[in-house]
């Protein structure tokens, strides 16, 4: 390990020895053993990544950092290392929660009797959860290597969760939801969703995995958001473990959740050190799928999928905001990450071309210097599709910055937003626009809500030419102004953290107004 100082090496050795000591001396307490394993997993991930980086690059697993002045290639799919170390850790951990069934008695009959009470279903839960996570690590890696098309990869997490749902059906089988108090006079106390409950859990798996993958693209943001979610889950579990009112089943399920989340926090921290700005490695889709599935697994088996979704508030918002692009109501470029400005070294909202700009617009805009118009000047006569590709490419920072620079006066300044009256008048689809009618309404609504900035043609001022890409990262830049890549990642983590606080207030305080809390 040539990349670390002697002091750090000693500290790591001490941590490793400490972790092994914890494991050996507390073998009867699975949670403490799990903490020991998590520390070991974190250190192993952190030290294995630099050692494996070159091998990954040689194998063709590499990507270009889109938001840097100099184009450098760095290893991609390092989530594979984190995922594998996580799985090995969990495999080694499997016997520990069942230790009391293996030890304690020399009396053969008594031991046999003990084994009759062995919690087979608990073991099945553990194994099926690992199978689901392992499948997603594998599928994420396949996506990194083969770049699987969205229509094929979209349902894969639901399929990977089938082993888990099967065990859920045998063990818990709870398919009813408790109706909130205000709705009980109409709907009754419980609603049995039956098979729909399984559909819902499959959707949770799909959402958790893909939502992290689409809130991505700047150094450290995928691991950063996942770490905040994982810590929130761990804190929530600990609250339940400490609470005197938690019954035995609740304690068991939250312990189960902690067994999965703590090693995840360990490997993610080890990975984040290398993925933090300026990234030395990329994590790939492998990590996004691995993280999402781990969250889905604990949410489903520990029976708190609704609380889990509260920790996903930024991802839910990002998904809803992205929906017009994801469902192709408006164009969606290959990369929607914010655009790096080489001159300022800051990130700015990236834009997608909606319609071509014709010669007349350019002449008009040059002479009039319309304040609504960004500085993007398309080549005359260029087709919509080539302009569209260029926008995606510009997001990939290959375009000349002066050519693609969004107008600083046009972005992030309230004075340029159309007034409500104008907006209402403009809500009718413009007949010459190439946009679909549904896309038009989406853009108008998002613009009215201040969630995107649209640039119109100079001639009529009504034909949308381009808009900022619909992601939470671009929105933060739109509202807060250009910032460094590192600060943007920190901003996303702060948003994620604040949403977790809101989630805790809802789950542990406001819940009393809508549910009977025991
Ligand atoms: C998703 C997003 C896409 C976004 C991409 C970024 C959707 C529908 N798709 O696509 O808009 O641009 O993630 O990951 O929202 N990269 C960096 N810096 C980073 C991380 C990634 O430059 O810190 C770049 C690298 O070139 C890397 C590439 O992003 O190779 C990875 O993109 P990939 O994960 O393949 O994109 P998708 O998941 O398909
Ligand atoms: Mg990705």
Coordinates of C-alpha atoms and ligand atoms in Angstrom, one line a residue:
X1 CA 0.0 0.0 0.0
X2 CA 2.3 2.7 -1.3
X3 CA -0.4 5.4 -1.3
X4 CA -0.6 5.8 2.5
X5 CA 1.6 7.2 5.2
X6 CA 3.2 5.0 7.9
X7 CA 0.9 6.5 10.6
X8 CA -2.2 5.7 8.6
X9 CA -0.9 2.1 8.0
X10 CA -0.5 1.7 11.7
X11 CA -4.0 3.1 12.5
X12 CA -5.5 0.7 9.9
X13 CA -3.6 -2.2 11.4
X14 CA -4.9 -1.2 14.9
X15 CA -8.5 -1.0 13.5
X16 CA -8.2 -4.4 11.9
X17 CA -6.8 -6.0 15.0
X18 CA -9.6 -4.3 17.0
X19 CA -12.2 -5.6 14.6
X20 CA -10.9 -9.2 14.8
X21 CA -10.7 -8.9 18.6
X22 CA -14.4 -7.8 18.7
X23 CA -15.4 -10.7 16.5
X24 CA -13.5 -13.3 18.5
X25 CA -14.6 -12.2 21.9
X26 CA -18.2 -11.5 21.2
X27 CA -19.1 -14.5 19.0
X28 CA -22.3 -14.9 21.0
X29 CA -23.6 -11.4 20.1
X30 CA -24.2 -11.3 16.4
X31 CA -24.7 -7.5 16.3
X32 CA -21.2 -6.8 17.8
X33 CA -19.7 -9.4 15.5
X34 CA -21.4 -7.7 12.6
X35 CA -19.9 -4.3 13.6
X36 CA -16.5 -6.0 13.6
X37 CA -17.1 -7.5 10.2
X38 CA -18.3 -4.1 8.9
X39 CA -15.1 -2.4 10.0
X40 CA -13.0 -5.2 8.3
X41 CA -15.1 -5.0 5.1
X42 CA -14.6 -1.2 5.0
X43 CA -10.9 -1.4 5.4
X44 CA -10.6 -4.2 2.8
X45 CA -12.6 -2.3 0.2
X46 CA -10.6 0.8 0.8
X47 CA -7.3 -1.0 0.4
X48 CA -8.4 -3.4 -2.5
X49 CA -9.6 -0.6 -4.8
X50 CA -6.2 1.0 -5.7
X51 CA -4.7 -2.5 -6.1
X52 CA -7.4 -3.5 -8.5
X53 CA -7.8 -0.2 -10.5
X54 CA -5.2 -1.1 -13.1
X55 CA -6.7 -4.5 -13.7
X56 CA -10.1 -3.0 -14.3
X57 CA -8.7 -0.5 -16.8
X58 CA -6.8 -3.2 -18.6
X59 CA -10.0 -5.2 -18.8
X60 CA -11.6 -2.2 -20.6
X61 CA -13.7 -1.2 -17.5
X62 CA -12.9 2.5 -17.7
X63 CA -14.8 5.8 -18.2
X64 CA -14.0 9.4 -18.9
X65 CA -14.6 12.0 -16.2
X66 CA -17.0 14.4 -17.9
X67 CA -16.5 17.3 -15.6
X68 CA -12.8 17.9 -15.6
X69 CA -10.5 20.3 -17.5
X70 CA -8.2 17.5 -18.7
X71 CA -9.8 14.4 -20.1
X72 CA -8.6 11.5 -18.0
X73 CA -9.7 7.9 -18.1
X74 CA -10.4 6.3 -14.8
X75 CA -11.5 2.7 -13.8
X76 CA -15.3 2.1 -13.9
X77 CA -17.5 -0.4 -12.1
X78 CA -15.6 -0.3 -8.8
X79 CA -18.9 -1.0 -7.1
X80 CA -18.1 -4.6 -8.1
X81 CA -15.2 -4.6 -5.5
X82 CA -17.5 -3.2 -2.8
X83 CA -20.3 -5.6 -3.8
X84 CA -18.1 -8.6 -3.7
X85 CA -16.5 -7.7 -0.4
X86 CA -20.0 -7.1 1.0
X87 CA -21.2 -10.5 -0.1
X88 CA -18.1 -12.3 1.2
X89 CA -18.6 -10.5 4.5
X90 CA -22.3 -11.5 4.7
X91 CA -21.5 -15.1 3.8
X92 CA -18.9 -15.4 6.6
X93 CA -21.4 -13.8 8.9
X94 CA -24.3 -16.2 8.2
X95 CA -23.5 -18.7 11.1
X96 CA -23.4 -16.0 13.8
X97 CA -27.1 -15.1 14.2
X98 CA -27.6 -18.9 14.7
X99 CA -24.7 -19.5 17.1
X100 CA -26.8 -20.5 20.1
X101 CA -28.2 -23.5 18.1
X102 CA -24.6 -24.8 17.4
X103 CA -23.1 -24.4 20.8
X104 CA -23.8 -24.9 24.5
X105 CA -24.6 -28.5 25.1
X106 CA -22.6 -31.7 25.0
X107 CA -25.8 -33.7 25.6
X108 CA -26.7 -35.2 22.1
X109 CA -30.4 -35.5 22.9
X110 CA -30.7 -32.0 24.1
X111 CA -28.7 -30.7 21.1
X112 CA -31.1 -32.6 18.8
X113 CA -34.1 -31.0 20.5
X114 CA -32.5 -27.6 20.1
X115 CA -32.0 -28.2 16.4
X116 CA -35.7 -29.0 16.1
X117 CA -36.4 -25.4 17.1
X118 CA -33.9 -24.0 14.5
X119 CA -35.4 -21.0 12.8
X120 CA -35.3 -22.4 9.2
X121 CA -37.3 -19.5 7.8
X122 CA -35.0 -16.9 9.3
X123 CA -32.1 -18.7 7.6
X124 CA -34.1 -18.8 4.3
X125 CA -34.8 -15.0 4.7
X126 CA -31.1 -14.3 5.1
X127 CA -30.1 -16.5 2.1
X128 CA -32.9 -15.2 -0.2
X129 CA -31.9 -11.6 0.7
X130 CA -28.3 -12.4 -0.3
X131 CA -29.4 -14.1 -3.5
X132 CA -31.4 -11.0 -4.5
X133 CA -28.5 -8.6 -3.7
X134 CA -26.0 -10.9 -5.5
X135 CA -28.3 -11.0 -8.6
X136 CA -28.4 -7.2 -8.7
X137 CA -24.6 -6.9 -8.3
X138 CA -24.3 -9.3 -11.3
X139 CA -26.9 -7.5 -13.4
X140 CA -25.3 -4.1 -12.6
X141 CA -22.0 -5.4 -13.8
X142 CA -23.6 -6.8 -16.9
X143 CA -25.1 -3.4 -17.5
X144 CA -21.7 -1.7 -17.1
X145 CA -20.1 -4.1 -19.6
X146 CA -23.0 -4.5 -22.1
X147 CA -24.9 -1.2 -21.6
X148 CA -28.3 -3.0 -21.5
X149 CA -31.2 -1.0 -22.9
X150 CA -33.6 0.6 -20.5
X151 CA -36.6 -1.4 -21.6
X152 CA -34.8 -4.6 -20.7
X153 CA -33.1 -3.6 -17.5
X154 CA -36.1 -1.8 -16.1
X155 CA -38.0 -4.9 -14.7
X156 CA -34.8 -6.8 -13.7
X157 CA -34.9 -5.8 -10.0
X158 CA -38.4 -7.1 -9.6
X159 CA -37.3 -10.4 -11.0
X160 CA -34.3 -10.5 -8.7
X161 CA -36.6 -9.9 -5.8
X162 CA -38.7 -13.0 -6.4
X163 CA -36.7 -15.3 -4.1
X164 CA -37.1 -12.7 -1.4
X165 CA -40.9 -12.3 -2.0
X166 CA -41.3 -16.1 -2.0
X167 CA -39.8 -16.3 1.5
X168 CA -41.8 -13.3 2.6
X169 CA -45.0 -15.2 1.5
X170 CA -44.0 -18.3 3.5
X171 CA -42.8 -16.5 6.6
X172 CA -44.7 -13.2 7.0
X173 CA -47.3 -13.3 4.3
X174 CA -48.7 -10.0 5.6
X175 CA -50.5 -8.4 2.6
X176 CA -52.7 -5.9 4.4
X177 CA -52.1 -2.3 5.0
X178 CA -53.3 -0.3 8.0
X179 CA -55.6 2.5 6.9
X180 CA -54.8 6.0 8.3
X181 CA -57.3 7.1 11.1
X182 CA -59.0 9.9 9.1
X183 CA -59.9 7.4 6.3
X184 CA -61.1 4.6 8.5
X185 CA -64.8 5.6 8.5
X186 CA -64.8 5.0 4.7
X187 CA -62.3 2.2 4.2
X188 CA -62.2 0.4 7.5
X189 CA -59.2 -0.4 9.7
X190 CA -57.3 -2.7 7.3
X191 CA -57.2 -3.2 3.6
X192 CA -55.9 -6.6 2.2
X193 CA -54.0 -5.9 -1.0
X194 CA -53.4 -9.6 -1.7
X195 CA -51.3 -10.2 -4.7
X196 CA -51.0 -6.4 -5.3
X197 CA -48.9 -6.2 -2.2
X198 CA -46.3 -8.4 -4.0
X199 CA -46.5 -6.2 -7.1
X200 CA -45.9 -3.2 -4.8
X201 CA -42.8 -4.8 -3.3
X202 CA -41.5 -5.6 -6.8
X203 CA -42.0 -2.0 -7.7
X204 CA -40.1 -0.9 -4.5
X205 CA -37.2 -3.0 -5.7
X206 CA -37.3 -1.4 -9.2
X207 CA -37.6 2.1 -7.8
X208 CA -34.8 1.8 -5.2
X209 CA -32.3 0.5 -7.8
X210 CA -33.0 2.7 -10.7
X211 CA -33.7 5.9 -8.7
X212 CA -30.1 6.0 -7.5
X213 CA -28.7 5.4 -11.0
X214 CA -30.6 8.4 -12.4
X215 CA -29.4 10.7 -9.6
X216 CA -25.8 10.2 -10.7
X217 CA -23.0 11.5 -12.8
X218 CA -20.9 13.8 -10.6
X219 CA -18.0 12.6 -8.3
X220 CA -19.2 10.9 -5.1
X221 CA -23.0 11.6 -5.5
X222 CA -24.2 8.0 -5.9
X223 CA -22.2 6.7 -2.9
X224 CA -22.9 9.9 -0.9
X225 CA -26.7 9.7 -1.2
X226 CA -26.6 6.0 -0.5
X227 CA -24.5 6.5 2.7
X228 CA -27.0 9.1 4.0
X229 CA -29.9 6.7 3.3
X230 CA -28.0 3.8 4.9
X231 CA -27.2 5.8 8.0
X232 CA -30.8 6.9 8.3
X233 CA -32.0 3.3 8.1
X234 CA -29.4 2.2 10.7
X235 CA -30.5 5.1 13.1
X236 CA -34.2 4.1 12.6
X237 CA -33.3 0.5 13.4
X238 CA -31.5 1.6 16.6
X239 CA -34.4 3.7 17.6
X240 CA -36.6 0.6 17.4
X241 CA -34.1 -1.5 19.3
X242 CA -33.9 1.0 22.1
X243 CA -37.6 1.6 22.3
X244 CA -39.1 -0.2 25.3
X245 CA -42.4 -0.5 23.4
X246 CA -40.9 -2.6 20.5
X247 CA -42.2 -6.1 20.7
X248 CA -40.0 -9.2 20.0
X249 CA -40.9 -9.4 16.3
X250 CA -40.0 -5.7 15.7
X251 CA -36.7 -6.2 17.5
X252 CA -35.9 -9.2 15.4
X253 CA -36.7 -7.5 12.1
X254 CA -34.8 -4.4 12.9
X255 CA -31.8 -6.5 14.0
X256 CA -32.0 -8.3 10.7
X257 CA -32.0 -4.9 8.9
X258 CA -28.9 -3.8 10.8
X259 CA -27.0 -7.0 9.9
X260 CA -27.4 -6.0 6.3
X261 CA -26.9 -2.2 6.6
X262 CA -23.8 -2.0 8.7
X263 CA -21.5 -3.9 6.3
X264 CA -23.1 -1.9 3.5
X265 CA -22.0 1.3 5.3
X266 CA -18.5 -0.2 5.8
X267 CA -17.9 -1.0 2.1
X268 CA -19.5 2.3 0.9
X269 CA -17.2 4.4 3.1
X270 CA -14.2 2.4 1.8
X271 CA -15.4 3.1 -1.8
X272 CA -16.3 6.8 -1.2
X273 CA -12.8 7.7 -0.2
X274 CA -11.7 6.9 -3.7
X275 CA -14.8 8.1 -5.4
X276 CA -14.9 11.5 -3.7
X277 CA -14.0 14.6 -5.7
X278 CA -11.6 14.4 -7.6
X279 CA -12.6 10.7 -8.3
X280 CA -9.9 8.2 -8.8
X281 CA -12.5 5.5 -9.6
X282 CA -16.1 5.4 -10.8
X283 CA -18.5 3.1 -9.1
X284 CA -20.6 2.1 -12.2
X285 CA -24.1 0.9 -12.4
X286 CA -23.0 -2.1 -10.3
X287 CA -22.9 0.0 -7.1
X288 CA -26.2 1.8 -7.9
X289 CA -28.0 -1.6 -8.3
X290 CA -26.2 -3.1 -5.3
X291 CA -27.1 -0.2 -3.1
X292 CA -30.7 0.0 -4.3
X293 CA -31.3 -3.7 -3.8
X294 CA -29.8 -3.7 -0.3
X295 CA -32.2 -1.0 0.7
X296 CA -35.2 -2.8 -0.9
X297 CA -34.3 -6.1 0.8
X298 CA -34.2 -4.6 4.3
X299 CA -37.3 -2.5 3.6
X300 CA -39.3 -5.6 2.5
X301 CA -38.0 -8.2 5.0
X302 CA -38.0 -5.9 8.0
X303 CA -41.5 -4.8 6.9
X304 CA -40.9 -1.0 6.7
X305 CA -41.1 -0.3 3.0
X306 CA -43.2 2.9 3.7
X307 CA -40.5 4.3 6.1
X308 CA -37.9 3.3 3.6
X309 CA -39.6 5.3 0.9
X310 CA -39.6 8.3 3.3
X311 CA -35.8 8.1 3.2
X312 CA -36.0 8.2 -0.6
X313 CA -37.8 11.6 -0.8
X314 CA -35.1 13.3 -3.0
X315 CA -35.0 10.2 -5.3
X316 CA -38.9 10.2 -5.6
X317 CA -38.8 13.9 -6.4
X318 CA -36.0 13.4 -8.9
X319 CA -37.9 10.5 -10.6
X320 CA -41.1 12.6 -10.8
X321 CA -39.1 15.6 -12.2
X322 CA -37.3 13.2 -14.7
X323 CA -40.5 11.5 -15.8
X324 CA -41.2 13.6 -18.9
X325 CA -37.7 12.8 -20.2
X326 CA -37.7 9.1 -19.0
X327 CA -41.0 8.5 -20.7
X328 CA -39.9 10.5 -23.8
X329 CA -42.5 13.2 -23.7
X330 CA -39.6 15.5 -24.2
X331 CA -36.2 14.4 -25.6
X332 CA -33.8 12.7 -23.2
X333 CA -30.1 12.8 -24.1
X334 CA -27.7 10.0 -23.1
X335 CA -26.2 12.1 -20.3
X336 CA -28.2 14.6 -18.3
X337 CA -25.5 15.5 -15.9
X338 CA -24.8 19.1 -15.3
X339 CA -22.5 20.8 -17.7
X340 CA -18.9 21.6 -16.8
X341 CA -17.7 25.1 -17.7
X342 CA -14.0 24.9 -18.4
X343 CA -13.5 28.6 -18.1
X344 CA -15.0 29.0 -14.6
X345 CA -14.3 25.4 -13.4
X346 CA -17.9 25.4 -12.2
X347 CA -21.0 23.2 -12.9
X348 CA -24.0 24.7 -14.7
X349 CA -27.4 23.3 -15.6
X350 CA -27.1 21.2 -18.8
X351 CA -29.7 21.7 -21.5
X352 CA -31.5 19.6 -24.1
X353 CA -32.4 20.8 -27.5
X354 CA -36.2 20.7 -28.2
X355 CA -36.4 22.3 -31.6
X356 CA -34.1 23.7 -34.2
X357 CA -33.2 27.3 -34.4
X358 CA -33.7 28.8 -37.8
X359 CA -31.7 31.6 -39.5
X360 CA -34.3 34.2 -38.9
X361 CA -34.2 33.5 -35.1
X362 CA -30.4 34.0 -35.1
X363 CA -30.5 37.3 -37.0
X364 CA -33.4 38.5 -34.9
X365 CA -31.7 37.5 -31.6
X366 CA -28.4 39.0 -32.7
X367 CA -30.0 42.3 -33.5
X368 CA -32.5 42.4 -30.6
X369 CA -30.3 40.7 -27.9
X370 CA -33.4 39.2 -26.3
X371 CA -32.9 38.7 -22.6
X372 CA -34.8 35.4 -22.7
X373 CA -32.3 34.0 -25.2
X374 CA -29.4 31.9 -23.9
X375 CA -26.0 32.3 -25.7
X376 CA -26.3 29.0 -27.5
X377 CA -26.0 29.8 -31.2
X378 CA -26.8 26.7 -33.4
X379 CA -25.2 26.5 -36.8
X380 CA -27.8 27.7 -39.4
X381 CA -29.8 25.0 -41.0
X382 CA -28.7 22.3 -38.6
X383 CA -31.3 19.6 -38.2
X384 CA -33.1 19.0 -34.9
X385 CA -31.6 15.6 -34.4
X386 CA -28.0 16.8 -34.9
X387 CA -28.7 19.7 -32.6
X388 CA -30.1 17.3 -30.1
X389 CA -27.0 15.0 -30.3
X390 CA -24.8 18.1 -29.9
X391 CA -26.6 19.0 -26.7
X392 CA -26.0 15.5 -25.3
X393 CA -22.4 15.8 -26.4
X394 CA -22.1 19.2 -24.9
X395 CA -23.2 17.6 -21.6
X396 CA -20.2 15.3 -22.2
X397 CA -18.2 18.5 -22.2
X398 CA -16.8 18.0 -25.7
X399 CA -18.3 21.1 -27.1
X400 CA -16.6 24.4 -27.1
X401 CA -17.7 26.1 -23.9
X402 CA -18.3 29.5 -25.5
X403 CA -20.5 27.7 -28.0
X404 CA -22.7 26.0 -25.4
X405 CA -22.6 28.4 -22.5
X406 CA -26.1 29.0 -21.0
X407 CA -26.8 32.6 -20.6
X408 CA -26.0 33.6 -17.0
X409 CA -28.7 36.2 -17.2
X410 CA -31.2 33.6 -18.4
X411 CA -30.5 31.0 -15.8
X412 CA -31.4 31.3 -12.2
X413 CA -32.8 34.8 -12.3
X414 CA -36.4 35.4 -11.4
X415 CA -36.6 38.5 -13.5
X416 CA -36.5 36.4 -16.7
X417 CA -39.3 34.1 -15.7
X418 CA -42.5 34.8 -17.6
X419 CA -45.3 36.4 -15.6
X420 CA -48.3 34.3 -14.6
X421 CA -50.6 36.0 -17.1
X422 CA -48.1 35.5 -19.9
X423 CA -47.8 31.8 -18.9
X424 CA -51.6 31.3 -18.9
X425 CA -51.8 32.8 -22.4
X426 CA -48.8 30.7 -23.5
X427 CA -50.2 27.5 -22.2
X428 CA -51.9 26.7 -25.5
X429 CA -49.6 24.5 -27.6
X430 CA -47.7 26.6 -30.2
X431 CA -48.7 25.2 -33.6
X432 CA -45.2 25.3 -35.1
X433 CA -43.5 23.5 -32.2
X434 CA -42.0 20.1 -32.9
X435 CA -42.9 19.0 -29.4
X436 CA -45.6 16.5 -28.6
X437 CA -48.7 18.1 -27.1
X438 CA -48.1 16.2 -23.8
X439 CA -44.4 17.3 -23.8
X440 CA -45.6 20.9 -24.4
X441 CA -47.9 20.9 -21.3
X442 CA -45.2 19.2 -19.2
X443 CA -42.7 21.9 -20.1
X444 CA -45.1 24.7 -19.5
X445 CA -46.1 23.3 -16.1
X446 CA -42.5 22.7 -15.0
X447 CA -41.6 26.2 -16.2
X448 CA -44.5 27.7 -14.3
X449 CA -43.3 25.8 -11.2
X450 CA -39.8 27.1 -11.7
X451 CA -38.4 23.6 -12.1
X452 CA -36.8 24.2 -15.5
X453 CA -35.6 27.1 -17.6
X454 CA -36.8 27.2 -21.2
X455 CA -35.3 29.2 -24.0
X456 CA -37.7 30.3 -26.7
X457 CA -37.1 31.4 -30.3
X458 CA -36.3 35.0 -30.7
X459 CA -38.8 35.6 -33.5
X460 CA -42.1 34.6 -31.9
X461 CA -40.9 34.1 -28.3
X462 CA -43.2 31.1 -28.2
X463 CA -41.4 28.2 -29.8
X464 CA -39.3 26.4 -27.1
X465 CA -35.8 25.7 -28.4
X466 CA -34.1 24.2 -25.4
X467 CA -34.6 23.6 -21.7
X468 CA -32.5 22.6 -18.7
X469 CA -32.4 18.8 -18.2
X470 CA -35.0 17.6 -15.7
X471 CA -32.9 16.4 -12.7
X472 CA -32.5 17.5 -9.1
X473 CA -28.8 18.2 -9.8
X474 CA -29.6 20.7 -12.6
X475 CA -32.4 22.2 -10.4
X476 CA -30.0 22.8 -7.5
X477 CA -27.7 24.7 -10.0
X478 CA -30.7 26.5 -11.4
X479 CA -31.8 27.8 -8.0
X480 CA -28.4 28.2 -6.3
X481 CA -26.3 29.3 -9.3
X482 CA -23.1 27.6 -10.7
X483 CA -21.0 25.8 -8.1
X484 CA -18.0 23.4 -8.0
X485 CA -18.6 19.7 -8.6
X486 CA -17.6 19.0 -5.0
X487 CA -20.0 21.5 -3.6
X488 CA -22.8 20.2 -5.8
X489 CA -22.2 16.7 -4.3
X490 CA -22.2 18.2 -0.8
X491 CA -25.4 20.0 -1.6
X492 CA -27.1 16.8 -2.7
X493 CA -26.0 15.1 0.5
X494 CA -27.3 18.0 2.6
X495 CA -30.7 17.8 0.8
X496 CA -30.7 14.1 1.4
X497 CA -29.9 14.6 5.1
X498 CA -32.6 17.3 5.5
X499 CA -35.1 14.9 3.9
X500 CA -34.1 12.2 6.3
X501 CA -34.8 14.6 9.2
X502 CA -38.2 15.2 7.7
X503 CA -38.7 11.5 7.3
X504 CA -37.9 10.9 11.0
X505 CA -40.3 13.6 12.1
X506 CA -43.0 12.0 10.0
X507 CA -42.2 8.5 11.1
X508 CA -41.8 9.1 14.8
X509 CA -43.9 12.2 15.5
X510 CA -46.5 13.0 13.0
X511 CA -47.4 9.3 12.6
X512 CA -49.4 9.5 15.8
X513 CA -51.9 11.7 14.1
X514 CA -52.7 9.2 11.4
X515 CA -52.0 5.8 13.0
X516 CA -52.5 4.2 16.4
X517 CA -49.0 4.1 17.9
X518 CA -48.4 1.5 20.5
Ligands
LIG1 C1 -27.5 7.7 -15.9 C2 -28.4 8.9 -16.3 C3 -27.6 9.9 -17.2 C4 -26.3 10.3 -16.4 C5 -25.5 9.1 -16.1 C6 -24.3 9.5 -15.2 C7 -30.7 9.0 -16.7 C8 -31.8 8.5 -17.6 N1 -29.5 8.5 -17.0 O1 -27.2 7.0 -17.1 O2 -28.4 11.0 -17.5 O3 -25.5 11.1 -17.3 O4 -26.3 8.2 -15.3 O5 -23.8 8.5 -14.5 O6 -30.9 9.9 -15.9 N2 -19.5 10.0 -14.9 C9 -18.7 11.1 -14.6 N3 -18.5 11.5 -13.3 C10 -19.0 10.7 -12.3 C11 -19.8 9.6 -12.6 C12 -20.0 9.3 -13.9 O7 -18.2 11.8 -15.5 O8 -18.7 11.1 -11.1 C13 -19.7 9.6 -16.3 C14 -18.5 8.8 -16.8 O9 -18.2 9.1 -18.1 C15 -19.0 7.4 -16.6 C16 -20.5 7.6 -17.0 O10 -20.8 8.8 -16.4 O11 -18.4 6.5 -17.5 C17 -21.4 6.5 -16.4 O12 -22.6 6.6 -17.0 P1 -23.6 5.4 -16.9 O13 -23.7 4.9 -15.5 O14 -23.3 4.4 -17.9 O15 -25.0 6.1 -17.3 P2 -26.5 5.6 -17.1 O16 -26.6 4.9 -15.7 O17 -26.9 4.8 -18.3
LIG2 MG1 -25.2 4.7 -14.1

